[in-house]
Amino acid sequence: MTEDTPPATKGRTVTIAVAVLVLLVGAVLVALTAFRPGDPGTGDPEAGFARDMSTHHAQAVRMSFIVRDGTDDAEVRLLAYDIINTQSAQIGMMTAWLDEWGLPKTDPAGPMRWMSGHGGHQGATAMPGMATRDQLAELERASGRAAEVQYLRLMVAHHRGGVAMAEAVLARTGHDRVRSLARTMVTGQNAEIAQMNRMLRQRGGTAV
Amino acid sequence: MSKSARNKNARNTHARGARQNALTQRETPWGPIVFFTVVGLVAVLAIGYAFVQSRPSSADDRPSIAGLVTKDDLDSGHTSAAVKYATDPPMGGDHHPTWQNCNGRVYDAALRNENAVHSLEHGAVWITYRPGLPAAQLDVLKGKVTRTDYTFMSPYPSLDSPIVLSAWGNQLKIDDASDPRVDKFLRAFVKGPQTLEPGAPCDGAKDTP
């Protein structure tokens, strides 16, 4: 009977093979979990973008409400209506990202650090395209055609800043949802910039 | 081979098979026990690790900030009448229909509590200070407020502490503007989980004290 493989040895070989297989599968699973791309951290561009673009959008919503109060012009009021709804909804989307990532909605170190290089050594900078408080107050005082022209000029600058921020995050992230929303901002706001410049010329203003 | 020899042979084989079969042998099979224990442990560790990794962190639900005072079950009705608040400054309760603008605003005069409380409902942090706070500390606070959306600050004459930070249902008294708990409080509560109306605005309402 020495010519047969003893059953005990055969059984042990199978046991070892199965055990090694299980260990390998386990190791692969652990490695996959450990090296899976995690959620963004609080200092990452995705988080900074979500916070700062929310602030940026909030001002666009505010300006659009102001012009809707200041003019009866249907075309400007419809554009403002569009911006209010689009950007409010996008604020909600970006806020939900921060909730999902378990990150604070603010960075006390200041806004825009994610756009100024690695870790943002330059510290906080102003958000591009934001209107000053004086400009908002002036818009609030204006009415009719003057309000429309002021609004369109402010909003073109605001959208340009927004496009720059969206392009900046596109250059810094591979996060799918962040990229897809940022892309729609770039195309959507660029289209509106062209439309607003057309509306500006129709109202006797110069394109900006 | 004789019949008896074959039988003997078969018995021998049978006997050896029984001795070597883990299910029927008498000796404790330490080898397999150790082996499968290790495999089991690795599996438990892997699953446990994956579970911990995929679970949303709940660490920021109840921030641990030393000295934080919290208050639950605050009323949140709208009223144009004066409201008597349980704490001074208030950290929630009935309030005026108009909120105080809280988009990073520094007010130089005291605000009406009823407007400020409405801003807390919208997720803002209100920084109040006792008049006479050293200018350097005031500048630190103003810097933080102006660059942080959903915050606002104002003097508060009856304060029993140099600086008080308030969010809806949460309050912290501090002595010095450079206290690291200021940033902790802002991170925890600016549009934080205590917000009664997430998404509500911090502008478009009352713009002056």
Tab-separated table of C-alpha atoms in Angstrom:
chain	number	residue	atom	x	y	z
A	1	MET	CA	0.000	0.000	0.000
A	2	THR	CA	2.989	2.248	0.015
A	3	GLU	CA	2.404	3.052	-3.655
A	4	ASP	CA	-0.841	5.027	-2.829
A	5	THR	CA	-0.714	8.520	-1.353
A	6	PRO	CA	-1.822	8.001	2.233
A	7	PRO	CA	-5.308	9.554	2.703
A	8	ALA	CA	-4.083	11.575	5.666
A	9	THR	CA	-1.428	13.412	3.634
A	10	LYS	CA	-3.888	14.026	0.819
A	11	GLY	CA	-6.434	15.488	3.238
A	12	ARG	CA	-3.810	17.726	4.793
A	13	THR	CA	-2.731	19.024	1.386
A	14	VAL	CA	-6.315	19.945	0.576
A	15	THR	CA	-6.765	21.601	3.966
A	16	ILE	CA	-3.620	23.663	3.551
A	17	ALA	CA	-4.602	24.669	0.016
A	18	VAL	CA	-8.059	25.786	1.152
A	19	ALA	CA	-6.634	27.627	4.161
A	20	VAL	CA	-4.052	29.452	2.056
A	21	LEU	CA	-6.776	30.391	-0.420
A	22	VAL	CA	-8.982	31.766	2.363
A	23	LEU	CA	-6.067	33.717	3.822
A	24	LEU	CA	-5.226	35.152	0.406
A	25	VAL	CA	-8.798	36.214	-0.256
A	26	GLY	CA	-8.918	37.780	3.226
A	27	ALA	CA	-5.668	39.651	2.636
A	28	VAL	CA	-6.925	40.956	-0.716
A	29	LEU	CA	-10.192	42.140	0.890
A	30	VAL	CA	-8.330	43.932	3.688
A	31	ALA	CA	-5.970	45.534	1.192
A	32	LEU	CA	-8.870	46.664	-0.996
A	33	THR	CA	-10.607	48.240	1.987
A	34	ALA	CA	-7.450	49.896	3.258
A	35	PHE	CA	-6.425	51.362	-0.072
A	36	ARG	CA	-9.880	52.226	-1.363
A	37	PRO	CA	-10.001	55.920	-2.236
A	38	GLY	CA	-11.587	57.379	0.887
A	39	ASP	CA	-13.854	60.364	1.318
A	40	PRO	CA	-12.231	63.787	1.009
A	41	GLY	CA	-10.771	65.304	4.164
A	42	THR	CA	-11.536	68.726	5.556
A	43	GLY	CA	-8.461	70.325	3.931
A	44	ASP	CA	-9.000	68.725	0.527
A	45	PRO	CA	-10.070	70.725	-2.558
A	46	GLU	CA	-13.420	68.901	-2.776
A	47	ALA	CA	-14.399	70.123	0.705
A	48	GLY	CA	-13.072	73.638	0.152
A	49	PHE	CA	-14.921	73.853	-3.143
A	50	ALA	CA	-18.183	72.651	-1.569
A	51	ARG	CA	-17.958	75.273	1.195
A	52	ASP	CA	-16.772	78.224	-0.870
A	53	MET	CA	-19.022	77.598	-3.856
A	54	SER	CA	-21.963	77.484	-1.438
A	55	THR	CA	-21.084	80.978	-0.199
A	56	HIS	CA	-20.507	82.136	-3.783
A	57	HIS	CA	-23.855	80.720	-4.941
A	58	ALA	CA	-25.673	82.271	-1.965
A	59	GLN	CA	-24.675	85.733	-3.174
A	60	ALA	CA	-25.863	85.011	-6.717
A	61	VAL	CA	-29.221	83.962	-5.261
A	62	ARG	CA	-29.354	87.167	-3.221
A	63	MET	CA	-28.548	89.419	-6.219
A	64	SER	CA	-31.152	87.647	-8.323
A	65	PHE	CA	-33.837	88.254	-5.715
A	66	ILE	CA	-32.853	91.914	-5.554
A	67	VAL	CA	-33.219	92.411	-9.312
A	68	ARG	CA	-36.542	90.580	-9.350
A	69	ASP	CA	-37.746	93.157	-6.836
A	70	GLY	CA	-36.260	96.015	-8.859
A	71	THR	CA	-37.579	95.413	-12.363
A	72	ASP	CA	-40.619	94.206	-14.293
A	73	ASP	CA	-38.537	93.144	-17.297
A	74	ALA	CA	-39.653	89.587	-18.056
A	75	GLU	CA	-36.369	88.433	-19.584
A	76	VAL	CA	-34.187	89.560	-16.667
A	77	ARG	CA	-36.709	88.269	-14.134
A	78	LEU	CA	-36.729	84.848	-15.808
A	79	LEU	CA	-32.935	84.681	-15.873
A	80	ALA	CA	-32.881	85.624	-12.187
A	81	TYR	CA	-35.541	82.990	-11.473
A	82	ASP	CA	-33.364	80.394	-13.207
A	83	ILE	CA	-30.247	81.367	-11.256
A	84	ILE	CA	-32.113	81.370	-7.927
A	85	ASN	CA	-33.436	77.856	-8.396
A	86	THR	CA	-30.343	76.331	-9.980
A	87	GLN	CA	-27.866	77.724	-7.494
A	88	SER	CA	-30.064	77.091	-4.437
A	89	ALA	CA	-30.401	73.459	-5.464
A	90	GLN	CA	-26.651	73.215	-6.017
A	91	ILE	CA	-25.975	74.643	-2.536
A	92	GLY	CA	-28.107	71.792	-1.219
A	93	MET	CA	-26.130	69.231	-3.218
A	94	MET	CA	-22.785	70.538	-1.999
A	95	THR	CA	-24.021	70.709	1.593
A	96	ALA	CA	-25.105	67.080	1.327
A	97	TRP	CA	-21.591	66.101	0.209
A	98	LEU	CA	-20.123	67.660	3.355
A	99	ASP	CA	-22.743	65.864	5.460
A	100	GLU	CA	-21.916	62.578	3.776
A	101	TRP	CA	-18.173	63.079	4.235
A	102	GLY	CA	-18.758	64.046	7.890
A	103	LEU	CA	-16.951	67.360	7.414
A	104	PRO	CA	-17.592	70.769	8.968
A	105	LYS	CA	-19.451	73.325	6.821
A	106	THR	CA	-16.843	75.938	7.523
A	107	ASP	CA	-13.087	76.287	7.790
A	108	PRO	CA	-12.175	78.885	10.418
A	109	ALA	CA	-8.755	79.246	8.766
A	110	GLY	CA	-10.567	81.066	5.966
A	111	PRO	CA	-12.029	80.443	2.526
A	112	MET	CA	-10.267	79.691	-0.759
A	113	ARG	CA	-7.210	77.980	0.743
A	114	TRP	CA	-7.842	74.945	-1.466
A	115	MET	CA	-7.217	77.039	-4.600
A	116	SER	CA	-3.881	78.486	-3.496
A	117	GLY	CA	-1.502	75.603	-4.003
A	118	HIS	CA	-0.733	72.720	-1.670
A	119	GLY	CA	-2.262	73.174	1.746
A	120	GLY	CA	-2.888	76.819	0.925
A	121	HIS	CA	0.230	78.420	2.391
A	122	GLN	CA	-0.879	81.825	1.227
A	123	GLY	CA	-3.856	81.692	3.554
A	124	ALA	CA	-7.294	82.983	2.818
A	125	THR	CA	-7.924	84.996	-0.316
A	126	ALA	CA	-10.998	86.698	-1.626
A	127	MET	CA	-13.477	84.658	-3.599
A	128	PRO	CA	-13.352	85.648	-7.284
A	129	GLY	CA	-16.303	87.542	-8.711
A	130	MET	CA	-18.003	88.387	-5.419
A	131	ALA	CA	-19.810	91.706	-5.338
A	132	THR	CA	-18.936	94.088	-2.522
A	133	ARG	CA	-21.486	95.116	0.077
A	134	ASP	CA	-21.523	98.600	-1.491
A	135	GLN	CA	-22.323	97.145	-4.908
A	136	LEU	CA	-25.172	95.118	-3.401
A	137	ALA	CA	-26.515	98.204	-1.636
A	138	GLU	CA	-26.364	100.139	-4.908
A	139	LEU	CA	-28.227	97.368	-6.714
A	140	GLU	CA	-30.873	97.433	-3.992
A	141	ARG	CA	-31.409	101.176	-4.527
A	142	ALA	CA	-31.608	100.902	-8.321
A	143	SER	CA	-34.737	100.097	-10.284
A	144	GLY	CA	-35.870	99.430	-13.834
A	145	ARG	CA	-33.298	99.527	-16.600
A	146	ALA	CA	-30.508	100.730	-14.269
A	147	ALA	CA	-31.089	97.779	-11.948
A	148	GLU	CA	-31.063	95.367	-14.908
A	149	VAL	CA	-27.768	96.696	-16.269
A	150	GLN	CA	-26.129	96.703	-12.843
A	151	TYR	CA	-27.354	93.195	-12.155
A	152	LEU	CA	-26.152	91.858	-15.501
A	153	ARG	CA	-22.700	93.406	-15.058
A	154	LEU	CA	-22.340	92.082	-11.506
A	155	MET	CA	-23.596	88.657	-12.488
A	156	VAL	CA	-21.245	88.316	-15.471
A	157	ALA	CA	-18.311	89.006	-13.125
A	158	HIS	CA	-19.829	86.658	-10.540
A	159	HIS	CA	-20.238	83.847	-13.067
A	160	ARG	CA	-16.683	84.361	-14.356
A	161	GLY	CA	-15.417	83.879	-10.803
A	162	GLY	CA	-17.652	80.836	-10.414
A	163	VAL	CA	-16.333	79.300	-13.629
A	164	ALA	CA	-12.748	79.903	-12.420
A	165	MET	CA	-13.504	78.130	-9.131
A	166	ALA	CA	-15.196	75.204	-10.889
A	167	GLU	CA	-12.255	74.881	-13.292
A	168	ALA	CA	-9.865	74.995	-10.345
A	169	VAL	CA	-11.561	72.059	-8.645
A	170	LEU	CA	-11.662	70.133	-11.939
A	171	ALA	CA	-7.881	70.504	-12.100
A	172	ARG	CA	-7.544	69.188	-8.552
A	173	THR	CA	-9.960	66.283	-8.145
A	174	GLY	CA	-10.871	62.927	-9.585
A	175	HIS	CA	-14.012	62.685	-7.446
A	176	ASP	CA	-16.799	61.746	-9.854
A	177	ARG	CA	-19.707	63.645	-8.335
A	178	VAL	CA	-17.642	66.758	-7.700
A	179	ARG	CA	-16.350	66.666	-11.257
A	180	SER	CA	-19.761	66.238	-12.844
A	181	LEU	CA	-21.339	69.127	-10.915
A	182	ALA	CA	-18.304	71.364	-11.552
A	183	ARG	CA	-18.505	70.576	-15.280
A	184	THR	CA	-22.158	71.597	-15.433
A	185	MET	CA	-21.258	74.836	-13.662
A	186	VAL	CA	-18.569	75.615	-16.236
A	187	THR	CA	-20.819	74.996	-19.241
A	188	GLY	CA	-24.001	76.425	-17.693
A	189	GLN	CA	-22.453	79.624	-16.399
A	190	ASN	CA	-20.399	80.200	-19.560
A	191	ALA	CA	-23.618	79.975	-21.591
A	192	GLU	CA	-25.296	82.457	-19.249
A	193	ILE	CA	-22.327	84.838	-19.496
A	194	ALA	CA	-22.844	84.973	-23.273
A	195	GLN	CA	-26.573	85.444	-22.795
A	196	MET	CA	-26.100	88.223	-20.215
A	197	ASN	CA	-23.624	90.089	-22.403
A	198	ARG	CA	-26.186	89.933	-25.229
A	199	MET	CA	-28.846	91.262	-22.827
A	200	LEU	CA	-26.472	93.996	-21.683
A	201	ARG	CA	-25.933	95.244	-25.248
A	202	GLN	CA	-29.697	95.180	-25.863
A	203	ARG	CA	-30.114	97.446	-22.820
A	204	GLY	CA	-27.528	99.953	-23.931
A	205	GLY	CA	-24.848	98.651	-21.635
A	206	THR	CA	-21.421	97.494	-22.727
A	207	ALA	CA	-20.544	93.859	-22.529
A	208	VAL	CA	-18.156	92.899	-19.754
B	1	MET	CA	-4.059	-14.194	-0.786
B	2	SER	CA	-6.377	-16.248	1.376
B	3	LYS	CA	-9.774	-15.042	2.332
B	4	SER	CA	-8.725	-14.584	5.943
B	5	ALA	CA	-5.670	-12.657	4.892
B	6	ARG	CA	-7.831	-10.307	2.757
B	7	ASN	CA	-10.158	-9.796	5.672
B	8	LYS	CA	-7.240	-9.027	7.907
B	9	ASN	CA	-5.898	-6.648	5.341
B	10	ALA	CA	-9.249	-4.894	5.013
B	11	ARG	CA	-9.532	-4.624	8.760
B	12	ASN	CA	-6.081	-3.125	8.907
B	13	THR	CA	-6.933	-0.567	6.240
B	14	HIS	CA	-10.159	0.195	7.991
B	15	ALA	CA	-8.391	0.558	11.300
B	16	ARG	CA	-5.815	2.901	9.860
B	17	GLY	CA	-8.475	4.903	8.009
B	18	ALA	CA	-10.363	5.335	11.253
B	19	ARG	CA	-7.257	6.462	13.045
B	20	GLN	CA	-6.472	9.032	10.359
B	21	ASN	CA	-9.975	10.411	9.845
B	22	ALA	CA	-10.305	13.602	11.803
B	23	LEU	CA	-13.999	12.991	12.390
B	24	THR	CA	-13.578	9.615	14.012
B	25	GLN	CA	-10.130	9.616	15.565
B	26	ARG	CA	-9.852	9.869	19.279
B	27	GLU	CA	-6.888	12.258	19.616
B	28	THR	CA	-7.727	15.967	19.539
B	29	PRO	CA	-6.905	17.311	16.040
B	30	TRP	CA	-4.877	20.332	17.180
B	31	GLY	CA	-3.502	21.077	13.720
B	32	PRO	CA	-6.837	21.807	12.018
B	33	ILE	CA	-8.178	23.538	15.140
B	34	VAL	CA	-5.321	26.028	15.177
B	35	PHE	CA	-5.476	26.451	11.439
B	36	PHE	CA	-9.157	27.225	11.221
B	37	THR	CA	-9.059	29.428	14.322
B	38	VAL	CA	-6.432	31.584	12.622
B	39	VAL	CA	-8.443	31.686	9.396
B	40	GLY	CA	-11.578	32.586	11.361
B	41	LEU	CA	-9.780	35.346	13.240
B	42	VAL	CA	-8.461	36.839	10.021
B	43	ALA	CA	-11.968	36.783	8.574
B	44	VAL	CA	-13.450	38.474	11.655
B	45	LEU	CA	-10.705	41.110	11.627
B	46	ALA	CA	-11.204	41.798	7.924
B	47	ILE	CA	-14.980	42.128	8.242
B	48	GLY	CA	-14.665	44.221	11.403
B	49	TYR	CA	-12.137	46.528	9.767
B	50	ALA	CA	-14.301	46.953	6.671
B	51	PHE	CA	-17.316	47.705	8.867
B	52	VAL	CA	-15.497	50.341	10.894
B	53	GLN	CA	-14.107	51.900	7.712
B	54	SER	CA	-17.439	52.109	5.948
B	55	ARG	CA	-19.400	53.401	8.930
B	56	PRO	CA	-19.994	57.130	8.827
B	57	SER	CA	-18.082	58.758	11.633
B	58	SER	CA	-20.386	59.877	14.399
B	59	ALA	CA	-17.634	61.727	16.210
B	60	ASP	CA	-18.895	65.132	15.123
B	61	ASP	CA	-22.509	64.535	16.150
B	62	ARG	CA	-21.862	65.544	19.739
B	63	PRO	CA	-18.695	67.574	19.765
B	64	SER	CA	-16.643	67.449	22.924
B	65	ILE	CA	-15.968	71.085	23.674
B	66	ALA	CA	-15.041	71.795	27.278
B	67	GLY	CA	-17.564	74.106	28.904
B	68	LEU	CA	-20.222	73.669	26.220
B	69	VAL	CA	-23.733	74.273	27.536
B	70	THR	CA	-26.562	72.628	25.627
B	71	LYS	CA	-30.300	73.088	25.782
B	72	ASP	CA	-32.901	70.839	24.198
B	73	ASP	CA	-36.610	71.285	23.476
B	74	LEU	CA	-36.411	74.990	22.684
B	75	ASP	CA	-39.553	76.550	21.215
B	76	SER	CA	-39.221	77.868	17.675
B	77	GLY	CA	-42.392	79.810	16.988
B	78	HIS	CA	-42.534	83.153	15.162
B	79	THR	CA	-43.783	86.201	17.041
B	80	SER	CA	-43.496	89.943	16.673
B	81	ALA	CA	-43.809	90.368	20.444
B	82	ALA	CA	-40.898	90.635	22.843
B	83	VAL	CA	-39.708	87.227	24.038
B	84	LYS	CA	-38.362	86.446	27.492
B	85	TYR	CA	-35.449	84.078	27.002
B	86	ALA	CA	-34.178	81.554	29.545
B	87	THR	CA	-30.532	82.464	29.007
B	88	ASP	CA	-28.699	85.703	28.370
B	89	PRO	CA	-27.782	85.823	25.535
B	90	PRO	CA	-30.449	83.469	24.207
B	91	MET	CA	-29.542	80.260	22.376
B	92	GLY	CA	-32.973	79.495	20.960
B	93	GLY	CA	-36.672	79.922	21.532
B	94	ASP	CA	-39.525	81.791	19.891
B	95	HIS	CA	-38.318	84.581	17.636
B	96	HIS	CA	-39.189	87.405	15.266
B	97	PRO	CA	-40.213	86.450	11.690
B	98	THR	CA	-37.273	88.520	10.341
B	99	TRP	CA	-33.809	87.087	10.836
B	100	GLN	CA	-30.706	89.186	11.352
B	101	ASN	CA	-28.384	88.954	8.348
B	102	CYS	CA	-25.628	86.545	9.355
B	103	ASN	CA	-23.436	86.257	6.261
B	104	GLY	CA	-20.181	87.034	8.055
B	105	ARG	CA	-21.493	90.291	9.526
B	106	VAL	CA	-19.852	92.456	12.171
B	107	TYR	CA	-22.392	94.722	13.913
B	108	ASP	CA	-21.159	97.592	16.057
B	109	ALA	CA	-24.313	97.915	18.123
B	110	ALA	CA	-26.380	95.471	20.139
B	111	LEU	CA	-28.963	93.477	18.183
B	112	ARG	CA	-32.522	92.609	19.007
B	113	ASN	CA	-32.462	89.120	20.534
B	114	GLU	CA	-35.619	88.098	18.682
B	115	ASN	CA	-33.944	88.694	15.287
B	116	ALA	CA	-30.641	87.078	16.264
B	117	VAL	CA	-32.367	83.923	17.540
B	118	HIS	CA	-33.997	83.525	14.120
B	119	SER	CA	-30.490	83.501	12.583
B	120	LEU	CA	-29.477	80.725	14.988
B	121	GLU	CA	-32.427	78.738	13.661
B	122	HIS	CA	-30.903	79.109	10.167
B	123	GLY	CA	-27.617	77.531	11.303
B	124	ALA	CA	-25.613	80.645	12.152
B	125	VAL	CA	-23.180	81.129	15.032
B	126	TRP	CA	-23.597	84.376	16.956
B	127	ILE	CA	-20.522	85.789	18.644
B	128	THR	CA	-21.346	88.270	21.400
B	129	TYR	CA	-18.809	90.226	23.402
B	130	ARG	CA	-18.878	92.487	26.420
B	131	PRO	CA	-18.126	96.113	25.476
B	132	GLY	CA	-14.596	96.953	26.514
B	133	LEU	CA	-13.066	93.794	25.076
B	134	PRO	CA	-9.425	94.653	24.208
B	135	ALA	CA	-9.081	95.858	20.623
B	136	ALA	CA	-6.633	93.092	19.693
B	137	GLN	CA	-9.147	90.434	20.742
B	138	LEU	CA	-11.938	92.247	18.954
B	139	ASP	CA	-9.859	92.194	15.761
B	140	VAL	CA	-9.296	88.443	16.065
B	141	LEU	CA	-13.050	87.876	16.298
B	142	LYS	CA	-13.865	90.310	13.484
B	143	GLY	CA	-11.346	88.546	11.244
B	144	LYS	CA	-12.969	85.193	11.880
B	145	VAL	CA	-16.501	86.492	11.361
B	146	THR	CA	-15.852	88.400	8.137
B	147	ARG	CA	-14.339	85.341	6.458
B	148	THR	CA	-16.910	82.864	7.760
B	149	ASP	CA	-20.335	82.730	6.148
B	150	TYR	CA	-23.166	81.998	8.597
B	151	THR	CA	-21.561	83.884	11.482
B	152	PHE	CA	-22.298	87.320	12.919
B	153	MET	CA	-21.097	89.271	15.927
B	154	SER	CA	-22.342	92.098	18.075
B	155	PRO	CA	-21.667	93.738	21.441
B	156	TYR	CA	-23.850	92.533	24.307
B	157	PRO	CA	-23.690	94.833	27.352
B	158	SER	CA	-25.219	92.489	29.955
B	159	LEU	CA	-22.782	89.637	29.253
B	160	ASP	CA	-21.367	87.892	32.337
B	161	SER	CA	-18.331	86.672	30.377
B	162	PRO	CA	-16.030	88.566	27.970
B	163	ILE	CA	-17.167	86.506	24.965
B	164	VAL	CA	-20.091	84.142	24.409
B	165	LEU	CA	-20.581	81.956	21.343
B	166	SER	CA	-24.127	80.834	20.612
B	167	ALA	CA	-25.645	78.375	18.175
B	168	TRP	CA	-29.173	76.975	18.390
B	169	GLY	CA	-29.254	75.013	21.669
B	170	ASN	CA	-25.505	75.349	22.217
B	171	GLN	CA	-23.501	77.971	24.041
B	172	LEU	CA	-19.913	78.502	25.143
B	173	LYS	CA	-18.497	81.216	27.391
B	174	ILE	CA	-14.855	82.090	26.896
B	175	ASP	CA	-12.437	84.641	28.288
B	176	ASP	CA	-10.052	85.113	25.395
B	177	ALA	CA	-10.626	85.425	21.637
B	178	SER	CA	-7.566	83.283	20.905
B	179	ASP	CA	-9.049	80.318	22.780
B	180	PRO	CA	-8.829	77.354	20.365
B	181	ARG	CA	-12.381	76.413	21.321
B	182	VAL	CA	-13.623	79.285	19.124
B	183	ASP	CA	-12.582	77.451	15.966
B	184	LYS	CA	-13.852	74.178	17.401
B	185	PHE	CA	-17.246	75.784	18.039
B	186	LEU	CA	-17.387	77.268	14.528
B	187	ARG	CA	-16.468	73.948	12.909
B	188	ALA	CA	-19.077	72.138	14.951
B	189	PHE	CA	-22.001	74.518	14.611
B	190	VAL	CA	-21.770	76.739	11.495
B	191	LYS	CA	-24.597	75.124	9.484
B	192	GLY	CA	-24.124	72.261	11.950
B	193	PRO	CA	-26.420	69.370	12.884
B	194	GLN	CA	-28.310	71.574	15.365
B	195	THR	CA	-29.657	73.698	12.473
B	196	LEU	CA	-33.456	73.669	12.543
B	197	GLU	CA	-33.837	74.902	8.970
B	198	PRO	CA	-30.933	73.567	6.895
B	199	GLY	CA	-30.565	75.557	3.699
B	200	ALA	CA	-32.215	78.694	5.073
B	201	PRO	CA	-30.466	81.942	4.089
B	202	CYS	CA	-28.258	84.274	6.101
B	203	ASP	CA	-28.993	87.343	3.983
B	204	GLY	CA	-31.960	89.163	2.528
B	205	ALA	CA	-33.439	90.161	5.890
B	206	LYS	CA	-32.513	92.638	8.652
B	207	ASP	CA	-29.236	94.308	7.741
B	208	THR	CA	-28.810	96.785	10.587
B	209	PRO	CA	-28.922	96.406	14.384
